[in-house]
Short mmCIF file of C-alpha atoms and ligand atoms in Angstrom, two decimals:
data_model
loop_
_atom_site.label_atom_id
_atom_site.label_comp_id
_atom_site.label_asym_id
_atom_site.label_seq_id
_atom_site.Cartn_x
_atom_site.Cartn_y
_atom_site.Cartn_z
CA MET A 1 3.91 -0.25 31.97
CA PRO A 2 0.14 -0.46 32.67
CA GLU A 3 -2.17 -0.37 29.63
CA PHE A 4 -3.61 2.96 30.76
CA ASP A 5 -0.17 4.65 30.75
CA LEU A 6 0.53 3.21 27.36
CA ILE A 7 -2.69 4.62 25.90
CA ASP A 8 -1.93 7.96 27.54
CA ARG A 9 1.50 7.95 25.91
CA ILE A 10 -0.16 7.39 22.53
CA ARG A 11 -2.78 10.09 23.19
CA GLN A 12 -0.17 12.68 24.14
CA ARG A 13 1.73 12.23 20.90
CA ALA A 14 -1.20 11.85 18.47
CA ALA A 15 -2.02 14.97 16.44
CA THR A 16 -5.61 15.96 15.84
CA ARG A 17 -7.49 17.88 13.16
CA GLU A 18 -10.52 20.16 13.09
CA ASP A 19 -12.97 17.48 11.92
CA VAL A 20 -12.21 15.34 15.01
CA VAL A 21 -14.93 16.38 17.46
CA LEU A 22 -13.71 13.87 20.07
CA GLY A 23 -10.56 11.74 19.73
CA ILE A 24 -8.75 9.25 21.98
CA GLY A 25 -10.12 8.94 25.53
CA ASP A 26 -13.84 8.25 25.37
CA ASP A 27 -15.69 5.05 24.47
CA ALA A 28 -15.61 6.04 20.81
CA ALA A 29 -14.46 8.89 18.60
CA LEU A 30 -16.80 11.53 17.18
CA LEU A 31 -15.91 12.55 13.63
CA GLN A 32 -17.37 15.04 11.18
CA PRO A 33 -17.23 13.80 7.57
CA PRO A 34 -17.46 16.49 4.86
CA ALA A 35 -20.84 16.93 3.16
CA GLY A 36 -21.22 15.45 -0.29
CA LYS A 37 -18.35 12.98 -0.10
CA LEU A 38 -18.26 9.22 0.37
CA LEU A 39 -16.53 7.82 3.45
CA VAL A 40 -13.82 5.32 2.39
CA VAL A 41 -12.75 2.73 4.99
CA ALA A 42 -9.97 0.13 4.86
CA THR A 43 -8.32 -2.21 7.41
CA ASP A 44 -5.08 -4.16 7.25
CA THR A 45 -3.21 -6.18 9.85
CA LEU A 46 0.52 -6.86 10.13
CA ASN A 47 1.60 -9.95 12.08
CA ALA A 48 5.20 -10.45 13.24
CA GLY A 49 6.91 -13.17 11.22
CA VAL A 50 4.22 -13.14 8.53
CA HIS A 51 4.15 -9.55 7.25
CA PHE A 52 7.55 -8.40 8.48
CA PRO A 53 10.73 -10.13 9.67
CA GLY A 54 10.75 -10.51 13.48
CA GLU A 55 13.84 -8.27 13.81
CA THR A 56 12.22 -5.28 12.02
CA ALA A 57 12.76 -1.98 13.89
CA PRO A 58 9.65 -0.77 15.81
CA ALA A 59 9.68 2.53 13.84
CA ASP A 60 9.58 0.61 10.56
CA ILE A 61 6.69 -1.54 11.80
CA GLY A 62 4.81 1.62 12.78
CA TRP A 63 5.42 3.24 9.41
CA LYS A 64 4.48 0.15 7.43
CA ALA A 65 1.32 -0.59 9.43
CA LEU A 66 -0.08 2.79 8.41
CA ALA A 67 1.50 2.82 4.93
CA VAL A 68 -0.20 -0.38 3.76
CA ASN A 69 -3.56 1.05 4.86
CA LEU A 70 -2.99 4.44 3.22
CA SER A 71 -2.04 2.54 0.07
CA ASP A 72 -5.54 1.06 0.02
CA LEU A 73 -7.02 4.55 0.24
CA ALA A 74 -4.67 5.72 -2.53
CA ALA A 75 -5.94 2.86 -4.70
CA MET A 76 -9.48 4.22 -4.25
CA ALA A 77 -8.37 7.78 -5.08
CA ALA A 78 -9.35 8.77 -1.54
CA GLU A 79 -8.01 11.58 0.61
CA PRO A 80 -7.05 10.17 4.05
CA ALA A 81 -8.35 11.74 7.26
CA TRP A 82 -8.50 9.48 10.31
CA CYS A 83 -7.20 6.17 11.59
CA THR A 84 -7.55 3.78 14.51
CA LEU A 85 -4.84 1.49 15.84
CA SER A 86 -5.35 -1.93 17.41
CA LEU A 87 -2.18 -3.19 19.09
CA SER A 88 -1.51 -6.66 20.40
CA LEU A 89 1.78 -6.61 22.33
CA PRO A 90 3.66 -9.40 24.14
CA ASP A 91 4.59 -6.86 26.83
CA ALA A 92 3.94 -3.13 27.28
CA ASP A 93 7.48 -1.98 26.54
CA GLU A 94 7.63 1.84 26.45
CA ARG A 95 10.80 1.89 24.32
CA TRP A 96 9.05 -0.27 21.75
CA ILE A 97 5.90 1.88 21.73
CA ASP A 98 7.94 5.11 21.43
CA GLY A 99 9.84 3.71 18.45
CA PHE A 100 6.63 2.42 16.90
CA LEU A 101 4.98 5.83 17.26
CA ASP A 102 8.01 7.57 15.71
CA GLY A 103 7.37 5.71 12.45
CA PHE A 104 3.58 5.64 12.62
CA LEU A 105 3.13 9.32 13.47
CA ALA A 106 5.79 10.51 11.01
CA LEU A 107 3.75 9.06 8.15
CA ALA A 108 0.45 10.18 9.71
CA GLY A 109 1.82 13.72 9.89
CA GLN A 110 2.84 13.69 6.22
CA HIS A 111 -0.76 13.00 5.22
CA ARG A 112 -2.55 14.90 8.01
CA VAL A 113 -4.08 11.68 9.32
CA ALA A 114 -5.39 11.91 12.90
CA LEU A 115 -5.16 8.86 15.18
CA VAL A 116 -8.59 8.93 16.83
CA GLY A 117 -8.77 5.68 18.79
CA GLY A 118 -7.87 2.05 19.01
CA ASP A 119 -7.44 -0.91 21.29
CA THR A 120 -4.50 -2.25 23.27
CA THR A 121 -4.24 -5.88 24.35
CA ARG A 122 -1.62 -8.39 25.44
CA GLY A 123 -0.74 -11.15 22.97
CA PRO A 124 1.59 -12.02 20.08
CA LEU A 125 2.90 -8.92 18.28
CA SER A 126 0.21 -7.80 15.84
CA VAL A 127 -0.76 -4.37 14.54
CA SER A 128 -4.14 -3.70 12.98
CA VAL A 129 -4.94 -0.30 11.52
CA THR A 130 -8.18 1.06 10.09
CA VAL A 131 -8.05 4.19 7.94
CA HIS A 132 -10.86 6.51 6.93
CA GLY A 133 -10.84 8.92 4.04
CA PHE A 134 -13.10 10.69 1.56
CA VAL A 135 -13.75 10.55 -2.15
CA GLU A 136 -16.14 12.36 -4.46
CA PRO A 137 -19.07 10.10 -5.52
CA GLY A 138 -18.30 8.38 -8.84
CA ARG A 139 -14.57 9.10 -8.70
CA ALA A 140 -13.20 6.11 -6.77
CA LEU A 141 -10.87 3.78 -8.72
CA ARG A 142 -12.86 0.55 -8.42
CA ARG A 143 -11.56 -2.88 -9.37
CA ASP A 144 -14.61 -3.55 -11.53
CA ALA A 145 -14.24 -0.47 -13.73
CA ALA A 146 -11.66 -1.61 -16.34
CA ARG A 147 -12.93 -1.68 -19.93
CA ILE A 148 -11.71 -3.51 -23.06
CA GLY A 149 -9.13 -1.32 -24.79
CA ASP A 150 -7.96 0.46 -21.63
CA ASP A 151 -4.24 1.01 -21.17
CA VAL A 152 -2.71 -0.56 -18.06
CA TRP A 153 -0.34 1.63 -16.06
CA VAL A 154 1.79 1.20 -12.97
CA SER A 155 3.46 3.79 -10.75
CA GLY A 156 7.09 3.81 -9.59
CA THR A 157 9.09 0.60 -9.87
CA LEU A 158 8.24 -3.05 -9.16
CA GLY A 159 10.04 -5.85 -7.33
CA ASP A 160 12.24 -3.85 -4.96
CA ALA A 161 10.60 -4.97 -1.71
CA ALA A 162 10.43 -8.60 -2.80
CA ALA A 163 14.11 -8.37 -3.77
CA ALA A 164 15.00 -7.13 -0.29
CA LEU A 165 13.02 -9.99 1.25
CA GLU A 166 14.83 -12.44 -1.03
CA GLN A 167 18.20 -11.06 0.07
CA TRP A 168 17.17 -11.24 3.72
CA ARG A 169 15.92 -14.83 3.36
CA SER A 170 19.10 -16.00 1.66
CA GLY A 171 21.22 -14.40 4.37
CA ALA A 172 22.90 -12.06 1.89
CA SER A 173 23.62 -8.50 3.01
CA SER A 174 20.59 -6.54 1.85
CA ASP A 175 20.86 -3.53 -0.43
CA GLU A 176 19.82 -0.40 1.47
CA ALA A 177 17.66 1.09 -1.26
CA LEU A 178 15.80 -2.19 -1.69
CA ARG A 179 15.42 -2.68 2.05
CA ALA A 180 13.92 0.82 2.35
CA ARG A 181 11.24 -0.19 -0.15
CA LEU A 182 10.37 -3.17 2.08
CA ASP A 183 10.43 -1.35 5.42
CA ARG A 184 9.19 2.11 4.43
CA PRO A 185 6.73 1.80 1.56
CA VAL A 186 5.46 5.17 0.33
CA PRO A 187 1.69 5.17 -0.21
CA ARG A 188 0.82 6.82 -3.53
CA ILE A 189 -1.80 9.13 -2.05
CA ALA A 190 -1.09 12.15 -4.26
CA LEU A 191 -1.15 10.06 -7.42
CA GLY A 192 -4.39 8.33 -6.41
CA ARG A 193 -6.05 11.71 -5.83
CA ALA A 194 -4.69 13.04 -9.14
CA LEU A 195 -6.11 10.04 -11.01
CA ALA A 196 -9.65 10.59 -9.68
CA GLY A 197 -11.81 11.39 -12.69
CA VAL A 198 -8.95 10.49 -15.10
CA ALA A 199 -8.28 6.76 -14.61
CA ARG A 200 -10.96 4.05 -14.54
CA ALA A 201 -9.95 1.02 -12.45
CA GLY A 202 -7.23 0.88 -9.84
CA ILE A 203 -5.62 -1.38 -7.24
CA ASP A 204 -2.53 -1.16 -5.08
CA VAL A 205 0.12 -3.79 -5.72
CA SER A 206 0.53 -5.65 -2.42
CA ASP A 207 0.50 -9.34 -3.41
CA GLY A 208 2.37 -8.96 -6.71
CA LEU A 209 1.40 -7.29 -9.98
CA LEU A 210 0.01 -10.40 -11.68
CA ALA A 211 -2.13 -11.40 -8.69
CA ASP A 212 -3.45 -7.89 -8.11
CA LEU A 213 -4.11 -7.03 -11.74
CA GLY A 214 -5.82 -10.45 -11.86
CA HIS A 215 -8.31 -9.12 -9.29
CA VAL A 216 -9.06 -6.15 -11.53
CA CYS A 217 -9.55 -8.42 -14.55
CA ARG A 218 -11.87 -10.78 -12.66
CA ALA A 219 -13.95 -7.94 -11.22
CA SER A 220 -14.15 -6.21 -14.60
CA GLY A 221 -14.86 -9.38 -16.63
CA ALA A 222 -11.84 -8.84 -18.86
CA ALA A 223 -8.23 -9.94 -19.41
CA ALA A 224 -4.93 -8.07 -19.48
CA GLU A 225 -1.93 -8.42 -21.79
CA LEU A 226 1.33 -7.09 -20.38
CA ASP A 227 4.66 -6.31 -22.00
CA LEU A 228 7.37 -7.87 -19.80
CA GLU A 229 10.09 -5.46 -20.92
CA SER A 230 7.92 -2.47 -20.02
CA LEU A 231 7.67 -3.37 -16.33
CA PRO A 232 9.59 -0.61 -14.52
CA ALA A 233 12.72 -1.61 -12.54
CA SER A 234 14.80 0.52 -10.19
CA GLU A 235 18.55 0.81 -10.72
CA ALA A 236 19.06 -0.93 -7.37
CA LEU A 237 17.03 -3.91 -8.55
CA GLN A 238 18.79 -4.05 -11.90
CA SER A 239 22.21 -4.17 -10.30
CA ALA A 240 21.20 -6.71 -7.62
CA PHE A 241 19.20 -9.18 -9.72
CA ALA A 242 19.67 -10.27 -13.33
CA VAL A 243 16.94 -11.49 -15.64
CA PRO A 244 15.08 -13.89 -15.34
CA GLN A 245 14.93 -13.60 -11.52
CA ARG A 246 14.44 -9.84 -11.80
CA HIS A 247 11.41 -10.28 -14.04
CA ALA A 248 9.90 -12.76 -11.56
CA LEU A 249 10.35 -10.28 -8.69
CA GLN A 250 8.76 -7.47 -10.72
CA ALA A 251 5.78 -9.47 -11.97
CA ALA A 252 5.04 -11.65 -8.96
CA GLY A 253 6.91 -10.26 -5.94
CA GLY A 254 4.77 -8.50 -3.36
CA ASP A 255 4.86 -5.49 -1.04
CA ASP A 256 5.37 -2.92 -3.81
CA TYR A 257 2.50 -0.61 -2.76
CA GLU A 258 2.53 0.95 -6.19
CA LEU A 259 -0.73 1.75 -7.98
CA CYS A 260 -1.77 -0.30 -10.98
CA PHE A 261 -4.58 1.40 -12.88
CA THR A 262 -6.35 1.41 -16.20
CA ALA A 263 -7.40 4.36 -18.35
CA PRO A 264 -8.80 4.73 -21.86
CA PRO A 265 -6.10 5.43 -24.50
CA ASP A 266 -7.56 8.87 -25.28
CA VAL A 267 -6.57 10.15 -21.83
CA LEU A 268 -2.95 8.96 -22.11
CA GLU A 269 -1.65 12.51 -22.06
CA ASP A 270 -3.87 13.43 -19.11
CA VAL A 271 -2.47 10.45 -17.15
CA GLN A 272 1.09 11.59 -17.88
CA ARG A 273 0.26 15.21 -17.06
CA VAL A 274 -1.39 14.58 -13.67
CA ALA A 275 1.31 12.07 -12.68
CA ALA A 276 4.03 14.58 -13.56
CA ALA A 277 2.17 17.27 -11.61
CA VAL A 278 2.42 15.20 -8.40
CA GLY A 279 5.96 14.02 -9.21
CA THR A 280 5.18 10.30 -9.42
CA PRO A 281 6.54 8.36 -12.40
CA VAL A 282 4.00 6.18 -14.21
CA THR A 283 4.71 3.58 -16.89
CA TRP A 284 2.49 2.06 -19.56
CA ILE A 285 2.73 -1.74 -19.17
CA GLY A 286 -0.08 -3.23 -21.25
CA ARG A 287 -3.71 -3.30 -22.27
CA ILE A 288 -7.09 -4.64 -21.17
CA VAL A 289 -8.47 -7.15 -23.70
CA GLU A 290 -11.36 -9.60 -24.00
CA GLY A 291 -11.14 -12.86 -22.08
CA GLU A 292 -9.88 -13.65 -18.62
CA GLY A 293 -6.61 -13.71 -16.73
CA VAL A 294 -3.35 -11.83 -17.13
CA ARG A 295 -0.95 -12.80 -19.94
CA VAL A 296 2.61 -11.55 -20.19
CA PHE A 297 4.66 -11.40 -23.40
CA ASP A 298 8.43 -11.11 -23.66
CA ALA A 299 10.45 -9.10 -26.20
CA ASP A 300 10.07 -11.89 -28.80
CA GLY A 301 6.31 -11.88 -28.40
CA GLU A 302 6.44 -15.26 -26.56
CA ARG A 303 4.16 -16.02 -23.62
CA TRP A 304 6.06 -15.58 -20.35
CA ALA A 305 5.08 -16.93 -16.93
CA PRO A 306 6.76 -16.39 -13.57
CA PRO A 307 8.22 -19.43 -11.76
CA ARG A 308 5.64 -18.97 -8.98
CA GLY A 309 2.53 -16.85 -8.26
CA GLY A 310 2.26 -13.86 -5.95
CA TYR A 311 2.43 -14.29 -2.22
CA GLU A 312 -0.83 -15.73 -0.90
CA HIS A 313 -1.64 -16.26 2.75
CA PHE A 314 -2.33 -19.90 3.59
CA GLY A 315 -1.46 -20.58 -0.06
P1 ADP B 401 -12.92 0.78 26.23
O1 ADP B 401 -12.71 -0.18 27.36
O2 ADP B 401 -14.08 1.69 26.38
O3 ADP B 401 -12.85 0.12 24.89
P2 ADP B 401 -10.13 1.39 26.19
O4 ADP B 401 -9.52 1.40 27.55
O5 ADP B 401 -9.89 0.21 25.31
O6 ADP B 401 -11.66 1.76 26.31
O7 ADP B 401 -9.60 2.66 25.42
C1 ADP B 401 -9.68 3.94 25.97
C2 ADP B 401 -9.47 4.98 24.92
O8 ADP B 401 -8.17 4.84 24.37
C3 ADP B 401 -10.42 4.84 23.73
O9 ADP B 401 -10.73 6.14 23.26
C4 ADP B 401 -9.62 4.10 22.71
O10 ADP B 401 -10.05 4.41 21.40
C5 ADP B 401 -8.23 4.61 22.99
N1 ADP B 401 -7.17 3.63 22.65
C6 ADP B 401 -6.94 2.41 23.19
N2 ADP B 401 -5.88 1.80 22.64
C7 ADP B 401 -5.42 2.65 21.68
C8 ADP B 401 -4.38 2.62 20.74
N3 ADP B 401 -3.55 1.55 20.63
N4 ADP B 401 -4.22 3.67 19.91
C9 ADP B 401 -5.03 4.74 19.99
N5 ADP B 401 -6.04 4.85 20.86
C10 ADP B 401 -6.25 3.82 21.72
MG1 MG B 402 -11.33 -1.07 24.18
#
């Protein structure tokens, strides 16, 4: 299939929105940002074999490529609006692109995100997405905004995606619920929006809780103390992995796409209220303290460390 036909196929299926003055088809898109808001921009790339197993279904790759980007917007408390899609494909296979679009556009539709442009080239399978969204000035959940005494919270459950990857790597049959967390992460957009003006610092958990909360601590010039037993675990994870491996997956596994955020203790009830209002569970897991780094304590009050750190590229 020629590149032109492939782009046309994408254009025909992509939805638009009223603030897209000109979408796919010209040299660039023309977009109308709302007055008085900041434009929030994030990019993430997925490479075959690095960010997803080679045999992953095209629809799952499409979903995940957008999901990991929307997760970055969620972590800034932004409302998503537009995206661009840069595709590198070994061959222009229309069945592959149709499957990819099924996943990509299903998630885009859920969040009213318009695909407004991109690039299509031949090469090893790689998908790069850029998302654009909006946030009110002063309300973004920045990494450098944690303060001593803040509570540390996390949404949903931790370790499920890493558990699925572990099962896949070891050749074991993978648990469906865990595998869904790996292939179809749900960006916490509604929670991020709800936390604007309530929480202080925030980050999405993509490289593992300890690594990502470590970024918040470094940027904020503070440390965090976490309660190991408080880290939320799904029932699927609890039945598939026993402690201590389960704890390692929760603390250091990656690909969770949950939000980890800090908030002063006096807004504890507000955090619980806004999270309940959007139907996303949140769990208190620790506190921001003086110093540096992230320390974890077990039920006996002993220092706990995972067998290995979070997933780091080229690490
Ligand atoms: P140019 O040579 O001017 O960069 P292209 O032929 O690369 O133009 O792209 C033509 C139009 O199709 C542009 O509007 C571009 O944004 C869009 N486009 C190309 N590839 C994609 C893609 N994978 N997804 C969405 N839009 C795309
Ligand atoms: Mg181009």
